[in-house]
Amino acid sequence: MAQESPKNSAAEIPVTSNGQLEDSHEHSFNRDLKCSLPVGLGLSETKITSHGFDGAKEGVVEAGQFPSKGSSASPKSSVISPSSAAASRLAGQGCDLIIPTGGRAQQKSGPVVLADEVKSPAMEKLELVRKWSLNTYKCTRQIISEKLGRGSRTVDLELEAQIDILRDNKKKYENILRLAQTLSTQLFQMVHTQRQLGDAFADLSLKSLELHEEFGYNADTQKLLAKNGETLLGAINFFIASVNTLVNKTIEDTLLTVKQYESARIEYDAYRTDLEELNLGPRDANTLPKIEQSQQLFQVHKEKYDKMRNDVSIKLKFLEENKVKVLHNQLVLFHNAIAAYFAGNQKQLEQTLKQFHIKLKTPGADAPSWLEEQ
């Protein structure tokens, strides 16, 4: 009874295929396992069960029951039969086995690499939305305060006067542009009617022998008037195109810069008001960081405001020079063309178009003019 069976004794000694002890794997396995076991728990008191490489309980260590004090029963002999895959994995993990009392062993996770904390895109967007909301609130409060007469605003009297003149001139130029377009449309209809009337006179001149000369004179007159009208129409359309570019592109671009300048002015005044309110309050450990941050934001918006004011001043200067040059040429063209047309001076009318390098549409072209497309 006390003597163990030879079968159990033989099962405890692993041998290779040629009858030699396999020291290289099993001894390293037992050494690694010993370092992971708690004090007082030997290899003879454990049982390692291997279920192959793909098993769910590979390399599980089970603690056997300890004999109670005073008991004569000998402890059960342990059977170690690990698979080569489990042994190699346990040996590679070292002492990463935790065996709680009365339970199964639990394998700890591998090494954890702590990467630097990186801001996610969602957090960056949230921060941008927060800054935008705060800036919008400050600007809205500043605008309401100005309209109610409670808040102060920064005013550049010279620059504001130039901006008001520009806006007033833009309205007047737009009115001239509308009237010139109406004149062009009406002149086009008159020229078209004169051309049709000339064709009708020419047809009757061929069919009415007794009135051949009379119809012929009228046909030639109407065709000449239509030709001169087309020449005048070309000059007026050139005038309209130049004024339209000046009003809807050049002046509009300057007014866009003016809008950006006004937005920068509102932001500047909003942050200036915040800084003034903080400076009037108490100065302690809590308010000093806020005052310093407000001072930095105020300086940023002040630089932006100064830059936009400088940009507006430069654009207004160049716009004035360009406006004078463009309108001078176009007004001379419009005057000379109208005067030559109503004076019946066909040669002077054609000379005016050549002076401004205006090319008329080829007679008989099928493509409609831009007035017809309107």
Short mmCIF file of N, CA, C and O in Angstrom, two decimals, residues 259-370:
data_model
loop_
_atom_site.label_atom_id
_atom_site.label_comp_id
_atom_site.label_asym_id
_atom_site.label_seq_id
_atom_site.Cartn_x
_atom_site.Cartn_y
_atom_site.Cartn_z
N LYS A 259 -15.29 95.04 -44.79
CA LYS A 259 -16.07 94.18 -43.88
C LYS A 259 -15.15 93.41 -42.94
O LYS A 259 -15.44 93.27 -41.74
N GLN A 260 -14.06 92.90 -43.46
CA GLN A 260 -13.10 92.20 -42.61
C GLN A 260 -12.48 93.16 -41.59
O GLN A 260 -12.25 92.78 -40.43
N TYR A 261 -12.23 94.38 -42.01
CA TYR A 261 -11.70 95.38 -41.08
C TYR A 261 -12.71 95.67 -39.97
O TYR A 261 -12.34 95.81 -38.79
N GLU A 262 -13.99 95.79 -40.32
CA GLU A 262 -15.01 96.06 -39.31
C GLU A 262 -15.16 94.90 -38.33
O GLU A 262 -15.36 95.11 -37.13
N SER A 263 -15.05 93.68 -38.83
CA SER A 263 -15.10 92.51 -37.93
C SER A 263 -13.91 92.50 -36.99
O SER A 263 -14.05 92.21 -35.79
N ALA A 264 -12.73 92.83 -37.52
CA ALA A 264 -11.54 92.89 -36.67
C ALA A 264 -11.67 94.01 -35.63
O ALA A 264 -11.22 93.87 -34.49
N ARG A 265 -12.32 95.11 -36.01
CA ARG A 265 -12.53 96.22 -35.07
C ARG A 265 -13.46 95.80 -33.93
O ARG A 265 -13.23 96.12 -32.75
N ILE A 266 -14.51 95.05 -34.26
CA ILE A 266 -15.44 94.58 -33.22
C ILE A 266 -14.74 93.63 -32.26
O ILE A 266 -14.90 93.72 -31.03
N GLU A 267 -13.95 92.70 -32.80
CA GLU A 267 -13.21 91.78 -31.94
C GLU A 267 -12.22 92.55 -31.05
O GLU A 267 -12.08 92.24 -29.85
N TYR A 268 -11.55 93.51 -31.62
CA TYR A 268 -10.59 94.31 -30.86
C TYR A 268 -11.28 95.03 -29.71
O TYR A 268 -10.80 95.03 -28.56
N ASP A 269 -12.42 95.65 -29.99
CA ASP A 269 -13.14 96.36 -28.93
C ASP A 269 -13.70 95.41 -27.88
O ASP A 269 -13.75 95.75 -26.69
N ALA A 270 -14.13 94.21 -28.31
CA ALA A 270 -14.67 93.25 -27.36
C ALA A 270 -13.60 92.79 -26.37
O ALA A 270 -13.84 92.76 -25.15
N TYR A 271 -12.43 92.46 -26.86
CA TYR A 271 -11.36 92.02 -25.96
C TYR A 271 -10.76 93.19 -25.18
O TYR A 271 -10.26 93.00 -24.06
N ARG A 272 -10.81 94.39 -25.75
CA ARG A 272 -10.38 95.57 -25.01
C ARG A 272 -11.30 95.82 -23.83
O ARG A 272 -10.84 96.13 -22.71
N THR A 273 -12.59 95.67 -24.04
CA THR A 273 -13.56 95.85 -22.95
C THR A 273 -13.35 94.83 -21.84
O THR A 273 -13.41 95.15 -20.65
N ASP A 274 -13.10 93.57 -22.23
CA ASP A 274 -12.83 92.53 -21.23
C ASP A 274 -11.60 92.86 -20.39
O ASP A 274 -11.61 92.70 -19.17
N LEU A 275 -10.55 93.31 -21.05
CA LEU A 275 -9.32 93.64 -20.33
C LEU A 275 -9.55 94.82 -19.38
O LEU A 275 -9.05 94.82 -18.24
N GLU A 276 -10.30 95.81 -19.82
CA GLU A 276 -10.58 96.96 -18.96
C GLU A 276 -11.39 96.55 -17.73
O GLU A 276 -11.14 97.03 -16.62
N GLU A 277 -12.36 95.64 -17.92
CA GLU A 277 -13.16 95.19 -16.79
C GLU A 277 -12.32 94.40 -15.79
O GLU A 277 -12.49 94.54 -14.57
N LEU A 278 -11.41 93.57 -16.30
CA LEU A 278 -10.55 92.81 -15.39
C LEU A 278 -9.57 93.72 -14.65
O LEU A 278 -9.27 93.48 -13.47
N ASN A 279 -9.08 94.74 -15.31
CA ASN A 279 -8.15 95.66 -14.65
C ASN A 279 -8.83 96.49 -13.57
O ASN A 279 -8.18 96.91 -12.60
N LEU A 280 -10.13 96.73 -13.70
CA LEU A 280 -10.86 97.48 -12.68
C LEU A 280 -11.16 96.63 -11.46
O LEU A 280 -11.46 97.17 -10.39
N GLY A 281 -11.12 95.29 -11.60
CA GLY A 281 -11.43 94.41 -10.49
C GLY A 281 -10.24 94.19 -9.58
O GLY A 281 -9.16 94.77 -9.77
N PRO A 282 -10.42 93.34 -8.57
CA PRO A 282 -9.32 93.06 -7.63
C PRO A 282 -8.22 92.25 -8.30
O PRO A 282 -8.47 91.50 -9.25
N ARG A 283 -7.02 92.39 -7.76
CA ARG A 283 -5.87 91.65 -8.27
C ARG A 283 -5.42 90.66 -7.19
O ARG A 283 -4.89 91.07 -6.15
N ASP A 284 -5.65 89.39 -7.43
CA ASP A 284 -5.23 88.35 -6.51
C ASP A 284 -4.69 87.18 -7.30
O ASP A 284 -4.51 87.26 -8.52
N ALA A 285 -4.45 86.07 -6.60
CA ALA A 285 -3.87 84.89 -7.26
C ALA A 285 -4.81 84.31 -8.31
O ALA A 285 -4.36 83.67 -9.27
N ASN A 286 -6.11 84.51 -8.17
CA ASN A 286 -7.07 83.96 -9.13
C ASN A 286 -7.25 84.84 -10.35
O ASN A 286 -7.45 84.35 -11.46
N THR A 287 -7.19 86.15 -10.16
CA THR A 287 -7.46 87.06 -11.27
C THR A 287 -6.23 87.39 -12.09
O THR A 287 -6.35 87.75 -13.27
N LEU A 288 -5.04 87.31 -11.49
CA LEU A 288 -3.82 87.65 -12.24
C LEU A 288 -3.62 86.78 -13.47
O LEU A 288 -3.29 87.30 -14.55
N PRO A 289 -3.79 85.43 -13.41
CA PRO A 289 -3.68 84.64 -14.65
C PRO A 289 -4.71 85.02 -15.70
O PRO A 289 -4.42 85.03 -16.90
N LYS A 290 -5.93 85.36 -15.26
CA LYS A 290 -6.96 85.77 -16.22
C LYS A 290 -6.60 87.09 -16.89
O LYS A 290 -6.80 87.27 -18.09
N ILE A 291 -6.04 88.00 -16.09
CA ILE A 291 -5.64 89.30 -16.65
C ILE A 291 -4.51 89.11 -17.67
O ILE A 291 -4.50 89.73 -18.75
N GLU A 292 -3.57 88.24 -17.33
CA GLU A 292 -2.46 87.99 -18.26
C GLU A 292 -2.94 87.35 -19.55
O GLU A 292 -2.51 87.75 -20.65
N GLN A 293 -3.86 86.38 -19.45
CA GLN A 293 -4.40 85.74 -20.66
C GLN A 293 -5.20 86.74 -21.48
O GLN A 293 -5.12 86.77 -22.71
N SER A 294 -5.99 87.59 -20.80
CA SER A 294 -6.78 88.60 -21.51
C SER A 294 -5.86 89.60 -22.21
O SER A 294 -6.17 90.08 -23.31
N GLN A 295 -4.74 89.94 -21.57
CA GLN A 295 -3.79 90.86 -22.18
C GLN A 295 -3.19 90.28 -23.45
O GLN A 295 -3.03 90.98 -24.47
N GLN A 296 -2.90 88.98 -23.43
CA GLN A 296 -2.35 88.32 -24.62
C GLN A 296 -3.36 88.31 -25.76
O GLN A 296 -3.03 88.60 -26.91
N LEU A 297 -4.63 87.96 -25.45
CA LEU A 297 -5.67 87.94 -26.48
C LEU A 297 -5.92 89.34 -27.03
O LEU A 297 -6.13 89.52 -28.23
N PHE A 298 -5.89 90.32 -26.16
CA PHE A 298 -6.07 91.71 -26.60
C PHE A 298 -4.96 92.12 -27.56
O PHE A 298 -5.21 92.77 -28.59
N GLN A 299 -3.73 91.74 -27.25
CA GLN A 299 -2.60 92.10 -28.11
C GLN A 299 -2.72 91.45 -29.48
O GLN A 299 -2.43 92.06 -30.52
N VAL A 300 -3.17 90.18 -29.51
CA VAL A 300 -3.35 89.47 -30.79
C VAL A 300 -4.38 90.18 -31.65
O VAL A 300 -4.16 90.43 -32.85
N HIS A 301 -5.52 90.53 -31.07
CA HIS A 301 -6.58 91.18 -31.85
C HIS A 301 -6.23 92.62 -32.19
O HIS A 301 -6.70 93.15 -33.21
N LYS A 302 -5.41 93.25 -31.39
CA LYS A 302 -4.96 94.60 -31.73
C LYS A 302 -4.06 94.58 -32.96
O LYS A 302 -4.19 95.44 -33.86
N GLU A 303 -3.15 93.62 -33.02
CA GLU A 303 -2.30 93.48 -34.20
C GLU A 303 -3.13 93.17 -35.45
O GLU A 303 -2.86 93.71 -36.53
N LYS A 304 -4.14 92.33 -35.30
CA LYS A 304 -5.02 92.02 -36.43
C LYS A 304 -5.78 93.26 -36.88
O LYS A 304 -5.91 93.53 -38.09
N TYR A 305 -6.26 94.03 -35.94
CA TYR A 305 -7.00 95.26 -36.26
C TYR A 305 -6.10 96.27 -36.97
O TYR A 305 -6.50 96.88 -37.98
N ASP A 306 -4.89 96.46 -36.48
CA ASP A 306 -3.96 97.39 -37.12
C ASP A 306 -3.61 96.95 -38.54
O ASP A 306 -3.51 97.78 -39.46
N LYS A 307 -3.45 95.65 -38.73
CA LYS A 307 -3.12 95.13 -40.07
C LYS A 307 -4.28 95.37 -41.03
O LYS A 307 -4.07 95.81 -42.17
N MET A 308 -5.51 95.08 -40.59
CA MET A 308 -6.67 95.27 -41.47
C MET A 308 -6.90 96.75 -41.77
O MET A 308 -7.27 97.12 -42.88
N ARG A 309 -6.64 97.62 -40.80
CA ARG A 309 -6.79 99.06 -41.05
C ARG A 309 -5.78 99.54 -42.09
O ARG A 309 -6.13 100.33 -42.98
N ASN A 310 -4.57 99.03 -42.01
CA ASN A 310 -3.55 99.38 -42.99
C ASN A 310 -3.92 98.86 -44.38
O ASN A 310 -3.74 99.56 -45.39
N ASP A 311 -4.45 97.62 -44.44
CA ASP A 311 -4.87 97.05 -45.73
C ASP A 311 -5.99 97.88 -46.37
O ASP A 311 -5.99 98.12 -47.59
N VAL A 312 -6.95 98.31 -45.57
CA VAL A 312 -8.06 99.11 -46.10
C VAL A 312 -7.55 100.45 -46.62
O VAL A 312 -7.97 100.92 -47.69
N SER A 313 -6.64 101.07 -45.90
CA SER A 313 -6.10 102.36 -46.35
C SER A 313 -5.39 102.24 -47.69
O SER A 313 -5.56 103.08 -48.59
N ILE A 314 -4.60 101.17 -47.84
CA ILE A 314 -3.87 100.96 -49.10
C ILE A 314 -4.85 100.69 -50.24
O ILE A 314 -4.71 101.24 -51.35
N LYS A 315 -5.86 99.85 -49.99
CA LYS A 315 -6.81 99.52 -51.06
C LYS A 315 -7.64 100.74 -51.46
O LYS A 315 -7.97 100.92 -52.65
N LEU A 316 -8.00 101.55 -50.52
CA LEU A 316 -8.75 102.76 -50.85
C LEU A 316 -7.93 103.71 -51.71
O LEU A 316 -8.45 104.35 -52.63
N LYS A 317 -6.65 103.79 -51.42
CA LYS A 317 -5.77 104.66 -52.20
C LYS A 317 -5.65 104.17 -53.63
O LYS A 317 -5.81 104.95 -54.60
N PHE A 318 -5.39 102.87 -53.81
CA PHE A 318 -5.28 102.31 -55.16
C PHE A 318 -6.61 102.36 -55.90
O PHE A 318 -6.65 102.57 -57.12
N LEU A 319 -7.70 102.16 -55.18
CA LEU A 319 -9.02 102.21 -55.82
C LEU A 319 -9.31 103.61 -56.35
O LEU A 319 -9.85 103.75 -57.46
N GLU A 320 -8.96 104.60 -55.60
CA GLU A 320 -9.21 105.97 -56.05
C GLU A 320 -8.42 106.29 -57.32
O GLU A 320 -8.96 106.89 -58.27
N GLU A 321 -7.16 105.85 -57.36
CA GLU A 321 -6.35 106.08 -58.56
C GLU A 321 -6.92 105.32 -59.76
O GLU A 321 -7.02 105.88 -60.87
N ASN A 322 -7.30 104.08 -59.54
CA ASN A 322 -7.84 103.27 -60.64
C ASN A 322 -9.19 103.81 -61.11
O ASN A 322 -9.49 103.84 -62.31
N LYS A 323 -10.01 104.26 -60.17
CA LYS A 323 -11.34 104.79 -60.51
C LYS A 323 -11.22 106.03 -61.38
O LYS A 323 -11.94 106.18 -62.39
N VAL A 324 -10.34 106.93 -61.02
CA VAL A 324 -10.17 108.17 -61.79
C VAL A 324 -9.71 107.86 -63.21
O VAL A 324 -10.21 108.42 -64.19
N LYS A 325 -8.75 106.95 -63.32
CA LYS A 325 -8.22 106.61 -64.65
C LYS A 325 -9.28 105.95 -65.52
O LYS A 325 -9.47 106.31 -66.70
N VAL A 326 -10.01 104.98 -64.95
CA VAL A 326 -11.02 104.25 -65.74
C VAL A 326 -12.17 105.16 -66.13
O VAL A 326 -12.59 105.20 -67.30
N LEU A 327 -12.70 105.89 -65.18
CA LEU A 327 -13.86 106.72 -65.47
C LEU A 327 -13.51 107.88 -66.42
O LEU A 327 -14.35 108.29 -67.23
N HIS A 328 -12.31 108.38 -66.34
CA HIS A 328 -11.90 109.44 -67.27
C HIS A 328 -11.99 108.95 -68.71
O HIS A 328 -12.59 109.61 -69.58
N ASN A 329 -11.40 107.81 -68.99
CA ASN A 329 -11.43 107.26 -70.36
C ASN A 329 -12.84 106.92 -70.80
O ASN A 329 -13.23 107.20 -71.95
N GLN A 330 -13.62 106.31 -69.91
CA GLN A 330 -14.97 105.88 -70.29
C GLN A 330 -15.92 107.06 -70.49
O GLN A 330 -16.77 107.02 -71.40
N LEU A 331 -15.77 108.08 -69.73
CA LEU A 331 -16.64 109.25 -69.90
C LEU A 331 -16.32 110.00 -71.19
O LEU A 331 -17.22 110.52 -71.87
N VAL A 332 -15.03 110.07 -71.54
CA VAL A 332 -14.65 110.68 -72.82
C VAL A 332 -15.21 109.88 -73.98
O VAL A 332 -15.74 110.43 -74.96
N LEU A 333 -15.11 108.56 -73.88
CA LEU A 333 -15.66 107.68 -74.93
C LEU A 333 -17.16 107.88 -75.07
O LEU A 333 -17.69 108.04 -76.20
N PHE A 334 -17.88 107.89 -73.97
CA PHE A 334 -19.34 108.00 -74.01
C PHE A 334 -19.76 109.35 -74.60
O PHE A 334 -20.67 109.41 -75.45
N HIS A 335 -19.09 110.40 -74.21
CA HIS A 335 -19.44 111.73 -74.72
C HIS A 335 -19.18 111.84 -76.22
O HIS A 335 -20.05 112.29 -76.98
N ASN A 336 -18.01 111.44 -76.67
CA ASN A 336 -17.67 111.58 -78.09
C ASN A 336 -18.57 110.71 -78.97
O ASN A 336 -18.97 111.13 -80.06
N ALA A 337 -18.89 109.52 -78.50
CA ALA A 337 -19.73 108.63 -79.30
C ALA A 337 -21.15 109.17 -79.43
O ALA A 337 -21.73 109.19 -80.53
N ILE A 338 -21.73 109.62 -78.32
CA ILE A 338 -23.09 110.16 -78.36
C ILE A 338 -23.14 111.43 -79.22
O ILE A 338 -24.07 111.62 -80.05
N ALA A 339 -22.16 112.31 -79.06
CA ALA A 339 -22.15 113.55 -79.83
C ALA A 339 -22.00 113.29 -81.32
O ALA A 339 -22.70 113.90 -82.16
N ALA A 340 -21.11 112.39 -81.70
CA ALA A 340 -20.91 112.09 -83.12
C ALA A 340 -22.14 111.42 -83.72
O ALA A 340 -22.50 111.68 -84.88
N TYR A 341 -22.81 110.57 -82.97
CA TYR A 341 -23.99 109.86 -83.50
C TYR A 341 -25.13 110.83 -83.78
O TYR A 341 -25.71 110.82 -84.88
N PHE A 342 -25.48 111.67 -82.81
CA PHE A 342 -26.61 112.56 -83.00
C PHE A 342 -26.27 113.74 -83.91
O PHE A 342 -27.17 114.40 -84.43
N ALA A 343 -24.97 113.98 -84.12
CA ALA A 343 -24.59 115.01 -85.09
C ALA A 343 -24.54 114.44 -86.50
O ALA A 343 -24.36 115.19 -87.47
N GLY A 344 -24.67 113.16 -86.63
CA GLY A 344 -24.63 112.52 -87.93
C GLY A 344 -23.24 112.43 -88.51
O GLY A 344 -23.07 112.23 -89.72
N ASN A 345 -22.24 112.54 -87.65
CA ASN A 345 -20.86 112.49 -88.12
C ASN A 345 -20.37 111.03 -88.02
O ASN A 345 -19.86 110.59 -87.00
N GLN A 346 -20.58 110.33 -89.09
CA GLN A 346 -20.23 108.91 -89.10
C GLN A 346 -18.72 108.71 -88.98
O GLN A 346 -18.26 107.80 -88.28
N LYS A 347 -17.95 109.56 -89.63
CA LYS A 347 -16.50 109.42 -89.59
C LYS A 347 -15.95 109.63 -88.18
O LYS A 347 -15.09 108.87 -87.72
N GLN A 348 -16.47 110.64 -87.48
CA GLN A 348 -16.03 110.90 -86.11
C GLN A 348 -16.43 109.76 -85.17
O GLN A 348 -15.69 109.41 -84.26
N LEU A 349 -17.58 109.18 -85.42
CA LEU A 349 -18.04 108.06 -84.58
C LEU A 349 -17.13 106.85 -84.74
O LEU A 349 -16.75 106.22 -83.75
N GLU A 350 -16.78 106.56 -85.96
CA GLU A 350 -15.88 105.42 -86.19
C GLU A 350 -14.49 105.70 -85.63
O GLU A 350 -13.81 104.80 -85.12
N GLN A 351 -14.04 106.95 -85.72
CA GLN A 351 -12.74 107.32 -85.19
C GLN A 351 -12.70 107.17 -83.66
O GLN A 351 -11.67 106.79 -83.09
N THR A 352 -13.82 107.44 -83.02
CA THR A 352 -13.90 107.29 -81.56
C THR A 352 -13.71 105.84 -81.16
O THR A 352 -12.99 105.52 -80.19
N LEU A 353 -14.31 104.93 -81.88
CA LEU A 353 -14.17 103.50 -81.57
C LEU A 353 -12.74 103.03 -81.81
O LEU A 353 -12.21 102.21 -81.03
N LYS A 354 -12.12 103.53 -82.86
CA LYS A 354 -10.73 103.14 -83.12
C LYS A 354 -9.80 103.68 -82.03
O LYS A 354 -8.82 103.04 -81.66
N GLN A 355 -10.13 104.86 -81.50
CA GLN A 355 -9.29 105.45 -80.46
C GLN A 355 -9.26 104.60 -79.20
O GLN A 355 -8.23 104.50 -78.53
N PHE A 356 -10.38 103.97 -78.90
CA PHE A 356 -10.46 103.14 -77.69
C PHE A 356 -10.35 101.64 -78.00
O PHE A 356 -10.63 100.80 -77.14
N HIS A 357 -9.94 101.33 -79.23
CA HIS A 357 -9.69 99.93 -79.65
C HIS A 357 -10.92 99.04 -79.44
O HIS A 357 -10.85 97.95 -78.87
N ILE A 358 -12.05 99.54 -79.90
CA ILE A 358 -13.30 98.79 -79.77
C ILE A 358 -13.59 98.12 -81.11
O ILE A 358 -13.64 98.78 -82.15
N LYS A 359 -13.78 96.82 -81.07
CA LYS A 359 -14.09 96.06 -82.27
C LYS A 359 -15.57 95.74 -82.28
O LYS A 359 -16.11 95.19 -81.32
N LEU A 360 -16.21 96.11 -83.39
CA LEU A 360 -17.64 95.86 -83.50
C LEU A 360 -17.90 94.42 -83.94
O LEU A 360 -17.04 93.76 -84.53
N LYS A 361 -19.10 93.97 -83.68
CA LYS A 361 -19.51 92.64 -84.11
C LYS A 361 -19.66 92.60 -85.62
O LYS A 361 -20.14 93.55 -86.24
N THR A 362 -19.23 91.52 -86.22
CA THR A 362 -19.30 91.37 -87.67
C THR A 362 -20.75 91.35 -88.12
O THR A 362 -21.56 90.58 -87.58
N PRO A 363 -21.13 92.19 -89.09
CA PRO A 363 -22.54 92.21 -89.55
C PRO A 363 -22.93 90.86 -90.13
O PRO A 363 -22.16 90.20 -90.82
N GLY A 364 -24.16 90.47 -89.82
CA GLY A 364 -24.67 89.21 -90.36
C GLY A 364 -24.30 88.01 -89.52
O GLY A 364 -24.63 86.89 -89.90
N ALA A 365 -23.62 88.20 -88.41
CA ALA A 365 -23.27 87.05 -87.56
C ALA A 365 -24.53 86.52 -86.90
O ALA A 365 -25.39 87.28 -86.46
N ASP A 366 -24.61 85.19 -86.84
CA ASP A 366 -25.80 84.57 -86.29
C ASP A 366 -25.82 84.53 -84.75
O ASP A 366 -26.85 84.43 -84.14
N ALA A 367 -24.62 84.58 -84.15
CA ALA A 367 -24.56 84.47 -82.70
C ALA A 367 -25.18 85.73 -82.07
O ALA A 367 -24.86 86.85 -82.47
N PRO A 368 -26.08 85.58 -81.11
CA PRO A 368 -26.72 86.75 -80.50
C PRO A 368 -25.74 87.49 -79.60
O PRO A 368 -24.79 86.92 -79.05
N SER A 369 -25.95 88.80 -79.46
CA SER A 369 -25.12 89.60 -78.60
C SER A 369 -25.48 89.33 -77.13
O SER A 369 -26.48 88.67 -76.83
N TRP A 370 -24.67 89.88 -76.24
CA TRP A 370 -24.94 89.63 -74.82
C TRP A 370 -26.22 90.33 -74.37
O TRP A 370 -26.88 89.89 -73.42
#
